[in-house]
Amino acid sequence: MVAFSSLDDLVQAIAGTGLSVIFMRLMGAKVGNQVCFFGHGFEYDLLHIGDNVCIGPDCDVTAHTVENMVMKLEQVRFEQGSSCMGGSVVMPGGMMEPWSTLIEHSQVLKGETVPRA
């Protein structure tokens, strides 16, 4: 597991910078302009982040669940201008509508949508 811990160290070191956006794009994520990403996830190819989005520290945007011993994958979407504040979770299939805000330590359940403010 040394390789994964090194990658995690790299992701933590570049969190919130333009390098984190470049890294996510290289890993297959669709990331817009002026994005601030402090969160974490694994399936970058299932991550869609629009323009002017802010994802705070310790936000979980992982795109998988394990149900009855079966791994299920689904896209996680952050539309233009949405904000996910610290410690929040957007589960697979979850979506943040344009200009919506998820407050600290909140959770968007599978397939649910956070409406505009």
XYZ file of N, CA, C and O in Angstrom:
468
model
N 0.800 -1.201 0.000
C 0.000 0.000 0.000
C 0.843 1.265 0.000
O 0.308 2.344 0.130
N 2.132 1.131 -0.135
C 3.002 2.291 -0.135
C 2.689 3.203 -1.316
O 2.668 4.416 -1.183
N 2.387 2.642 -2.466
C 2.090 3.461 -3.654
C 0.873 4.334 -3.418
O 0.851 5.500 -3.787
N -0.175 3.774 -2.810
C -1.387 4.552 -2.583
C -1.184 5.627 -1.523
O -1.727 6.711 -1.635
N -0.390 5.334 -0.502
C -0.154 6.361 0.515
C 0.652 7.510 -0.072
O 0.445 8.664 0.283
N 1.564 7.224 -0.991
C 2.320 8.283 -1.649
C 1.415 9.147 -2.503
O 1.543 10.368 -2.532
N 0.465 8.533 -3.210
C -0.480 9.275 -4.030
C -1.379 10.138 -3.150
O -1.650 11.296 -3.467
N -1.801 9.603 -2.020
C -2.624 10.369 -1.084
C -1.856 11.572 -0.549
O -2.417 12.661 -0.410
N -0.581 11.389 -0.261
C 0.249 12.501 0.199
C 0.336 13.584 -0.867
O 0.255 14.776 -0.563
N 0.480 13.187 -2.116
C 0.547 14.144 -3.220
C -0.765 14.920 -3.334
O -0.757 16.147 -3.431
N -1.890 14.211 -3.301
C -3.195 14.860 -3.420
C -3.413 15.845 -2.273
O -3.923 16.950 -2.486
N -3.021 15.484 -1.066
C -3.159 16.396 0.072
C -2.259 17.622 -0.075
O -2.646 18.734 0.286
N -1.072 17.423 -0.623
C -0.129 18.535 -0.763
C -0.601 19.573 -1.786
O -0.319 20.765 -1.638
N -1.328 19.142 -2.814
C -1.762 20.075 -3.863
C -3.224 20.495 -3.705
O -3.751 21.230 -4.544
N -3.884 20.059 -2.646
C -5.304 20.374 -2.438
C -5.540 21.880 -2.465
O -4.793 22.651 -1.875
N -6.588 22.286 -3.189
C -6.966 23.688 -3.246
C -6.186 24.517 -4.247
O -6.457 25.699 -4.412
N -5.239 23.913 -4.929
C -4.436 24.649 -5.906
C -4.863 24.271 -7.322
O -5.623 23.326 -7.537
N -4.345 24.998 -8.273
C -4.593 24.670 -9.674
C -4.032 23.304 -10.058
O -4.523 22.655 -10.975
N -3.010 22.861 -9.334
C -2.432 21.542 -9.619
C -3.420 20.416 -9.328
O -3.411 19.393 -10.009
N -4.289 20.609 -8.331
C -5.277 19.568 -8.039
C -6.266 19.429 -9.197
O -6.693 18.326 -9.533
N -6.607 20.557 -9.826
C -7.509 20.525 -10.985
C -6.832 19.812 -12.156
O -7.439 18.970 -12.816
N -5.570 20.129 -12.401
C -4.828 19.468 -13.473
C -4.736 17.975 -13.212
O -4.961 17.156 -14.113
N -4.432 17.588 -11.974
C -4.346 16.172 -11.611
C -5.670 15.460 -11.884
O -5.697 14.382 -12.483
N -6.786 16.074 -11.455
C -8.086 15.436 -11.665
C -8.414 15.292 -13.149
O -8.954 14.278 -13.575
N -8.079 16.304 -13.934
C -8.305 16.210 -15.384
C -7.479 15.085 -15.994
O -7.961 14.338 -16.849
N -6.223 14.964 -15.564
C -5.376 13.880 -16.070
C -5.909 12.504 -15.676
O -5.705 11.528 -16.400
N -6.610 12.439 -14.549
C -7.182 11.170 -14.086
C -8.561 10.899 -14.706
O -9.173 9.882 -14.414
N -9.057 11.818 -15.544
C -10.295 11.563 -16.270
C -11.499 12.364 -15.826
O -12.587 12.213 -16.393
N -11.357 13.226 -14.833
C -12.494 14.031 -14.366
C -12.789 15.149 -15.359
O -11.889 15.645 -16.039
N -14.051 15.519 -15.422
C -14.454 16.684 -16.209
C -14.543 17.846 -15.226
O -15.449 17.898 -14.405
N -13.581 18.770 -15.334
C -13.478 19.867 -14.372
C -13.500 21.193 -15.125
O -12.736 21.387 -16.078
N -14.381 22.102 -14.689
C -14.510 23.410 -15.322
C -13.430 24.377 -14.897
O -12.419 24.007 -14.301
N -13.682 25.647 -15.177
C -12.747 26.716 -14.841
C -13.039 27.266 -13.453
O -14.164 27.214 -12.982
N -12.030 27.841 -12.834
C -12.118 28.471 -11.522
C -12.727 27.529 -10.482
O -13.715 27.843 -9.829
N -12.125 26.364 -10.342
C -12.572 25.345 -9.393
C -11.584 25.279 -8.236
O -10.371 25.294 -8.437
N -12.126 25.207 -7.024
C -11.316 25.032 -5.824
C -11.694 23.683 -5.216
O -12.837 23.480 -4.810
N -10.759 22.741 -5.175
C -11.054 21.380 -4.733
C -10.148 20.988 -3.569
O -8.949 20.828 -3.729
N -10.755 20.844 -2.393
C -10.039 20.376 -1.206
C -10.498 18.973 -0.796
O -10.007 18.420 0.164
N -11.492 18.411 -1.481
C -12.092 17.141 -1.093
C -11.256 15.942 -1.487
O -10.073 16.061 -1.822
N -11.896 14.774 -1.446
C -11.221 13.559 -1.875
C -12.224 12.593 -2.512
O -13.406 12.627 -2.231
N -11.702 11.774 -3.392
C -12.499 10.764 -4.079
C -11.561 9.791 -4.762
O -10.336 9.968 -4.726
N -12.125 8.779 -5.374
C -11.295 7.761 -6.022
C -11.551 7.662 -7.514
O -10.637 7.494 -8.295
N -12.807 7.723 -7.914
C -13.171 7.493 -9.306
C -13.273 8.827 -10.046
O -14.357 9.344 -10.263
N -12.128 9.364 -10.413
C -12.107 10.672 -11.050
C -12.848 10.675 -12.384
O -13.412 11.695 -12.768
N -12.853 9.550 -13.079
C -13.537 9.501 -14.372
C -15.059 9.597 -14.236
O -15.759 9.832 -15.223
N -15.595 9.458 -13.040
C -17.037 9.598 -12.805
C -17.370 10.917 -12.097
O -18.484 11.109 -11.628
N -16.411 11.828 -12.067
C -16.590 13.105 -11.381
C -16.770 14.220 -12.404
O -15.954 14.393 -13.306
N -17.875 14.968 -12.279
C -18.154 16.111 -13.154
C -18.255 17.356 -12.277
O -19.122 17.420 -11.399
N -17.360 18.318 -12.520
C -17.343 19.560 -11.745
C -17.437 20.717 -12.728
O -16.562 20.879 -13.588
N -18.485 21.527 -12.592
C -18.684 22.668 -13.474
C -17.817 23.860 -13.102
O -16.984 23.798 -12.190
N -18.029 24.974 -13.798
C -17.283 26.207 -13.539
C -17.652 26.807 -12.184
O -18.784 26.678 -11.730
N -16.689 27.492 -11.569
C -16.893 28.252 -10.329
C -17.400 27.399 -9.164
O -18.209 27.852 -8.360
N -16.945 26.176 -9.070
C -17.366 25.259 -8.004
C -16.307 25.241 -6.907
O -15.113 25.284 -7.180
N -16.772 25.163 -5.660
C -15.862 25.042 -4.520
C -16.242 23.807 -3.708
O -17.382 23.678 -3.263
N -15.302 22.904 -3.544
C -15.502 21.694 -2.744
C -14.527 21.786 -1.577
O -13.313 21.773 -1.754
N -15.082 21.906 -0.372
C -14.307 22.205 0.821
C -13.496 21.042 1.364
O -13.559 19.913 0.866
N -12.757 21.308 2.446
C -11.905 20.293 3.065
C -12.710 19.106 3.586
O -13.816 19.272 4.100
N -12.161 17.925 3.421
C -12.736 16.675 3.918
C -14.083 16.332 3.295
O -14.846 15.553 3.861
N -14.404 16.897 2.141
C -15.628 16.501 1.423
C -15.353 15.206 0.672
O -14.317 15.053 0.032
N -16.280 14.288 0.752
C -16.144 12.983 0.108
C -16.990 12.963 -1.159
O -18.210 13.088 -1.096
N -16.343 12.807 -2.303
C -17.047 12.744 -3.588
C -16.791 11.396 -4.271
O -16.748 11.307 -5.485
N -16.651 10.357 -3.477
C -16.409 9.018 -3.992
C -17.613 8.536 -4.779
O -18.749 8.700 -4.357
N -17.377 7.925 -5.928
C -18.449 7.540 -6.843
C -18.798 6.056 -6.766
O -19.329 5.490 -7.718
N -18.504 5.400 -5.638
C -18.847 3.976 -5.545
C -19.496 3.655 -4.196
O -19.284 4.354 -3.206
N -20.286 2.611 -4.198
C -20.796 1.994 -2.977
C -20.652 0.496 -3.128
O -20.517 -0.018 -4.236
N -20.679 -0.205 -2.014
C -20.683 -1.666 -2.044
C -21.978 -2.109 -1.385
O -22.214 -1.833 -0.203
N -22.835 -2.768 -2.170
C -24.137 -3.201 -1.695
C -24.293 -4.696 -1.960
O -24.182 -5.124 -3.101
N -24.533 -5.456 -0.900
C -24.680 -6.905 -1.017
C -23.511 -7.537 -1.777
O -23.699 -8.336 -2.678
N -22.311 -7.103 -1.412
C -21.075 -7.630 -1.982
C -20.903 -7.297 -3.468
O -20.136 -7.948 -4.167
N -21.609 -6.278 -3.959
C -21.488 -5.841 -5.345
C -21.084 -4.371 -5.356
O -21.740 -3.547 -4.716
N -20.024 -4.053 -6.080
C -19.599 -2.659 -6.188
C -20.447 -1.964 -7.248
O -20.579 -2.452 -8.368
N -21.033 -0.822 -6.864
C -21.867 -0.047 -7.783
C -21.226 1.321 -7.981
O -20.821 1.967 -7.018
N -21.157 1.742 -9.250
C -20.538 3.008 -9.611
C -21.574 3.916 -10.270
O -22.401 3.456 -11.058
N -21.514 5.209 -9.953
C -22.391 6.173 -10.589
C -21.742 7.558 -10.508
O -21.004 7.854 -9.576
N -22.040 8.389 -11.483
C -21.429 9.708 -11.573
C -21.832 10.612 -10.404
O -22.944 10.519 -9.888
N -20.917 11.492 -10.005
C -21.175 12.534 -9.013
C -21.019 13.863 -9.737
O -20.009 14.106 -10.390
N -22.050 14.736 -9.630
C -22.068 15.988 -10.410
C -22.179 17.223 -9.516
O -23.022 17.265 -8.626
N -21.330 18.200 -9.827
C -21.383 19.519 -9.209
C -21.568 20.512 -10.351
O -20.647 20.729 -11.136
N -22.757 21.097 -10.451
C -23.031 22.029 -11.541
C -22.441 23.407 -11.227
O -22.001 23.671 -10.109
N -22.478 24.296 -12.202
C -21.854 25.617 -12.112
C -22.203 26.355 -10.815
O -23.366 26.462 -10.440
N -21.164 26.838 -10.135
C -21.334 27.687 -8.975
C -21.742 26.990 -7.689
O -21.974 27.644 -6.679
N -21.817 25.680 -7.688
C -22.229 24.988 -6.466
C -21.080 24.961 -5.452
O -19.909 25.036 -5.816
N -21.450 24.859 -4.172
C -20.472 24.839 -3.089
C -20.781 23.694 -2.149
O -21.919 23.513 -1.722
N -19.765 22.940 -1.817
C -19.888 21.824 -0.882
C -18.952 22.164 0.279
O -17.735 22.157 0.123
N -19.520 22.477 1.430
C -18.717 22.942 2.561
C -18.096 21.761 3.322
O -18.489 20.617 3.133
N -17.137 22.057 4.173
C -16.299 21.081 4.846
C -17.008 19.889 5.471
O -18.012 20.034 6.149
N -16.443 18.710 5.248
C -16.928 17.495 5.875
C -18.191 16.917 5.281
O -18.758 15.972 5.828
N -18.648 17.427 4.152
C -19.887 16.939 3.537
C -19.615 15.747 2.633
O -18.491 15.510 2.210
N -20.684 15.013 2.315
C -20.585 13.825 1.477
C -21.629 13.914 0.374
O -22.803 14.152 0.641
N -21.184 13.717 -0.867
C -22.107 13.584 -1.996
C -21.931 12.163 -2.503
O -20.899 11.809 -3.053
N -22.954 11.349 -2.288
C -22.877 9.932 -2.639
C -23.037 9.730 -4.148
O -23.479 10.632 -4.857
N -22.697 8.541 -4.640
C -22.820 8.264 -6.068
C -24.226 8.555 -6.581
O -25.210 8.238 -5.927
N -24.294 9.180 -7.742
C -25.581 9.558 -8.312
C -26.106 10.862 -7.768
O -27.123 11.366 -8.220
N -25.411 11.440 -6.789
C -25.822 12.715 -6.205
C -25.467 13.866 -7.123
O -24.500 13.802 -7.884
N -26.281 14.933 -7.063
C -26.030 16.087 -7.908
C -26.302 17.377 -7.145
O -27.269 17.461 -6.398
N -25.462 18.340 -7.351
C -25.653 19.685 -6.818
C -26.055 20.564 -7.994
O -25.293 20.700 -8.947
N -27.259 21.130 -7.937
C -27.731 21.996 -9.015
C -26.915 23.284 -9.048
O -26.241 23.623 -8.078
N -27.012 24.050 -10.164
C -26.253 25.302 -10.251
C -26.549 26.230 -9.078
O -27.701 26.406 -8.683
N -25.480 26.783 -8.512
C -25.514 27.764 -7.434
C -26.159 27.231 -6.154
O -26.677 27.980 -5.351
N -26.108 25.936 -5.943
C -26.618 25.345 -4.700
C -25.481 25.252 -3.683
O -24.310 25.293 -4.037
N -25.854 25.128 -2.405
C -24.867 25.033 -1.326
C -25.232 23.887 -0.400
O -26.375 23.763 0.018
N -24.250 23.063 -0.092
C -24.409 21.987 0.882
C -23.621 22.405 2.119
O -22.404 22.582 2.056
N -24.322 22.593 3.249
C -23.645 23.103 4.443
C -22.755 22.029 5.078
O -22.820 20.844 4.712
N -21.966 22.443 6.051
C -20.980 21.564 6.681
C -21.597 20.277 7.205
O -22.688 20.287 7.767
N -20.856 19.192 7.027
C -21.188 17.879 7.574
C -22.574 17.396 7.158
O -23.269 16.743 7.929
N -22.985 17.722 5.928
C -24.262 17.255 5.382
C -24.001 16.134 4.390
O -22.870 15.920 3.963
N -25.069 15.460 3.995
C -24.929 14.336 3.074
C -26.014 14.387 2.012
O -27.184 14.615 2.313
N -25.608 14.160 0.765
C -26.539 13.995 -0.334
C -26.606 12.489 -0.601
O -25.603 11.864 -0.916
N -27.788 11.912 -0.435
C -27.954 10.473 -0.597
C -27.894 10.063 -2.062
O -28.021 10.908 -2.964
N -27.753 8.762 -2.306
C -27.675 8.230 -3.665
C -28.856 8.712 -4.502
O -29.998 8.587 -4.113
N -28.542 9.287 -5.660
C -29.560 9.692 -6.602
C -30.310 10.968 -6.234
O -31.208 11.390 -6.964
N -29.963 11.612 -5.132
C -30.649 12.827 -4.712
C -30.000 14.068 -5.336
O -28.869 14.031 -5.787
N -30.753 15.174 -5.331
C -30.284 16.430 -5.908
C -30.458 17.548 -4.893
O -31.501 17.640 -4.244
N -29.431 18.392 -4.756
C -29.531 19.580 -3.916
C -30.023 20.711 -4.824
O -29.369 21.044 -5.809
N -31.214 21.286 -4.512
C -31.768 22.328 -5.390
C -31.033 23.659 -5.249
O -30.320 23.887 -4.275
N -31.260 24.527 -6.232
C -30.708 25.891 -6.191
C -31.150 26.595 -4.925
O -32.227 26.337 -4.410
N -30.331 27.525 -4.505
C -30.666 28.324 -3.320
C -31.801 29.286 -3.616
O -32.062 29.679 -4.696
